[in-house]
């Protein structure tokens, strides 16, 4: 199950991504928003991030105007590794090397064609582990004040 959420700056792109996921048989849970009412992005980022750390969802996609506010908010939740991506290389390597569990996209930055390719890379690229696991374990140590 993939969690997805957006604010008013990301609603059009989120709707395009939801349509794509539906067409391709990817199960997802939509945390809204579903109209263009202005909303504070942490109000969406937090429940989406929680759904990943509590195991309800495997990964998540968050969309705001830039992707940045959503990533800042999601990364405050212990266990979240959220990455803002607007290019193929970053989307691929944030899975291979960072084991990112949240993809953040900017609805005012990239178009739907590119966004869908980034979503595909994010959903279908496996973490490499090895030396990269040592590094993400150190991120967890920072979260736990054990660094
Ligand atoms: C909302 O206007 C905008 O600030 C938000 O979507 C996002 O870009 C924040 O990072």
Short mmCIF file of C-alpha atoms and ligand atoms in Angstrom, two decimals:
data_model
loop_
_atom_site.label_atom_id
_atom_site.label_comp_id
_atom_site.label_asym_id
_atom_site.label_seq_id
_atom_site.Cartn_x
_atom_site.Cartn_y
_atom_site.Cartn_z
CA UNK A 1 0.00 0.00 0.00
CA UNK A 2 1.32 3.43 -0.99
CA UNK A 3 0.25 6.53 0.96
CA UNK A 4 -0.26 9.74 -0.99
CA UNK A 5 -1.07 13.26 0.14
CA UNK A 6 -0.78 16.86 -0.96
CA UNK A 7 -1.55 20.44 -0.10
CA UNK A 8 -3.25 22.98 -2.39
CA UNK A 9 0.07 23.53 -4.23
CA UNK A 10 0.22 19.87 -5.19
CA UNK A 11 -3.35 18.81 -5.76
CA UNK A 12 -3.28 18.74 -9.56
CA UNK A 13 -0.11 16.67 -9.66
CA UNK A 14 -1.38 14.38 -6.89
CA UNK A 15 -4.54 13.72 -8.92
CA UNK A 16 -2.45 12.82 -11.99
CA UNK A 17 -0.35 10.43 -9.89
CA UNK A 18 -3.45 8.82 -8.32
CA UNK A 19 -4.92 8.25 -11.79
CA UNK A 20 -1.65 6.66 -12.89
CA UNK A 21 -1.47 4.40 -9.82
CA UNK A 22 -5.08 3.33 -10.35
CA UNK A 23 -4.51 2.56 -14.06
CA UNK A 24 -1.50 0.45 -13.11
CA UNK A 25 -3.16 -1.48 -10.30
CA UNK A 26 -1.01 0.00 -7.53
CA UNK A 27 -2.89 0.02 -4.20
CA UNK A 28 -2.80 3.42 -2.57
CA UNK A 29 -4.43 5.32 0.27
CA UNK A 30 -5.26 8.94 -0.47
CA UNK A 31 -4.82 11.19 2.58
CA UNK A 32 -6.13 14.23 0.67
CA UNK A 33 -6.55 17.05 0.19
CA UNK A 34 -9.22 16.65 -2.46
CA UNK A 35 -10.25 20.23 -3.07
CA UNK A 36 -8.19 23.36 -3.51
CA UNK A 37 -8.84 24.78 -0.04
CA UNK A 38 -5.62 26.14 1.42
CA UNK A 39 -4.10 23.75 3.96
CA UNK A 40 -0.90 23.68 6.01
CA UNK A 41 1.35 20.98 4.54
CA UNK A 42 2.40 19.53 7.96
CA UNK A 43 -1.26 18.60 8.55
CA UNK A 44 -0.99 16.18 5.63
CA UNK A 45 2.68 15.22 5.91
CA UNK A 46 2.30 14.00 9.50
CA UNK A 47 -0.49 11.40 9.05
CA UNK A 48 1.08 10.22 5.79
CA UNK A 49 4.47 9.78 7.48
CA UNK A 50 2.84 8.02 10.43
CA UNK A 51 1.18 5.54 8.08
CA UNK A 52 4.65 4.56 6.85
CA UNK A 53 6.33 4.24 10.25
CA UNK A 54 3.40 2.30 11.73
CA UNK A 55 3.55 -0.17 8.83
CA UNK A 56 0.13 0.56 7.32
CA UNK A 57 1.83 1.79 4.15
CA UNK A 58 5.10 0.65 2.65
CA UNK A 59 6.11 3.99 1.13
CA UNK A 60 4.56 7.41 0.54
CA UNK A 61 4.35 10.20 -1.99
CA UNK A 62 3.83 13.80 -0.83
CA UNK A 63 3.20 16.72 -3.15
CA UNK A 64 3.25 20.43 -2.30
CA UNK A 65 4.25 23.46 -4.36
CA UNK A 66 7.97 22.74 -4.17
CA UNK A 67 8.05 19.39 -2.37
CA UNK A 68 10.29 21.04 0.21
CA UNK A 69 7.82 21.84 2.98
CA UNK A 70 6.39 18.32 2.81
CA UNK A 71 9.88 16.83 3.03
CA UNK A 72 10.85 19.02 5.98
CA UNK A 73 7.72 18.04 7.88
CA UNK A 74 7.88 14.32 7.00
CA UNK A 75 11.55 14.10 7.98
CA UNK A 76 10.67 15.17 11.53
CA UNK A 77 8.89 11.83 12.00
CA UNK A 78 11.24 9.18 13.38
CA UNK A 79 11.91 6.51 10.77
CA UNK A 80 11.10 8.68 7.77
CA UNK A 81 13.65 9.28 5.03
CA UNK A 82 11.91 11.73 2.70
CA UNK A 83 13.59 12.99 -0.47
CA UNK A 84 12.56 15.83 -2.77
CA UNK A 85 13.30 14.77 -6.34
CA UNK A 86 12.92 16.47 -9.67
CA UNK A 87 15.31 14.35 -11.75
CA UNK A 88 15.67 10.67 -12.60
CA UNK A 89 19.12 10.20 -11.07
CA UNK A 90 18.03 11.48 -7.66
CA UNK A 91 14.85 9.40 -7.64
CA UNK A 92 16.82 6.25 -8.48
CA UNK A 93 19.69 6.84 -6.06
CA UNK A 94 17.55 7.94 -3.15
CA UNK A 95 16.16 4.40 -3.26
CA UNK A 96 19.46 2.60 -4.01
CA UNK A 97 21.54 4.48 -1.45
CA UNK A 98 19.22 6.24 1.03
CA UNK A 99 16.37 3.70 1.15
CA UNK A 100 14.02 6.70 0.96
CA UNK A 101 10.53 5.79 2.10
CA UNK A 102 8.85 9.05 1.10
CA UNK A 103 9.09 10.76 -2.30
CA UNK A 104 8.31 14.49 -2.27
CA UNK A 105 7.43 16.26 -5.48
CA UNK A 106 6.85 19.90 -6.37
CA UNK A 107 3.57 20.41 -8.16
CA UNK A 108 4.77 23.88 -9.20
CA UNK A 109 8.19 22.58 -10.23
CA UNK A 110 7.72 19.53 -12.45
CA UNK A 111 5.06 18.35 -14.88
CA UNK A 112 3.05 15.13 -14.70
CA UNK A 113 5.10 13.26 -17.32
CA UNK A 114 8.34 13.60 -15.39
CA UNK A 115 6.59 13.10 -12.03
CA UNK A 116 5.20 9.74 -13.12
CA UNK A 117 8.62 8.55 -14.25
CA UNK A 118 10.05 9.57 -10.86
CA UNK A 119 7.21 7.74 -9.10
CA UNK A 120 8.00 4.60 -11.14
CA UNK A 121 11.67 4.76 -10.17
CA UNK A 122 10.81 5.36 -6.54
CA UNK A 123 8.37 2.45 -6.39
CA UNK A 124 10.44 -0.04 -8.38
CA UNK A 125 14.05 0.49 -7.29
CA UNK A 126 15.34 -1.64 -4.41
CA UNK A 127 17.71 -0.44 -1.68
CA UNK A 128 21.27 -1.70 -2.25
CA UNK A 129 22.07 -2.21 1.43
CA UNK A 130 25.71 -2.94 2.35
CA UNK A 131 27.71 0.20 3.10
CA UNK A 132 24.58 2.25 2.52
CA UNK A 133 22.84 0.45 5.39
CA UNK A 134 25.66 1.53 7.71
CA UNK A 135 24.98 5.12 6.67
CA UNK A 136 21.22 5.06 7.15
CA UNK A 137 21.76 3.29 10.48
CA UNK A 138 23.74 6.41 11.49
CA UNK A 139 20.73 8.57 10.56
CA UNK A 140 18.65 6.42 12.91
CA UNK A 141 21.34 6.84 15.60
CA UNK A 142 20.99 10.63 15.27
CA UNK A 143 17.21 10.27 15.71
CA UNK A 144 17.75 8.18 18.83
CA UNK A 145 20.39 10.49 20.33
CA UNK A 146 22.84 7.61 20.13
CA UNK A 147 25.26 9.10 17.66
C1 LIG B 1 1.88 26.66 -0.41
O1 LIG B 1 1.61 27.91 -0.95
C2 LIG B 1 3.35 26.33 -0.54
O2 LIG B 1 4.09 27.10 0.36
C3 LIG B 1 3.55 24.85 -0.29
O3 LIG B 1 2.82 24.13 -1.21
C4 LIG B 1 4.97 24.32 -0.41
O4 LIG B 1 5.57 24.73 -1.60
C5 LIG B 1 5.84 24.48 0.74
O5 LIG B 1 6.98 24.00 0.78
#
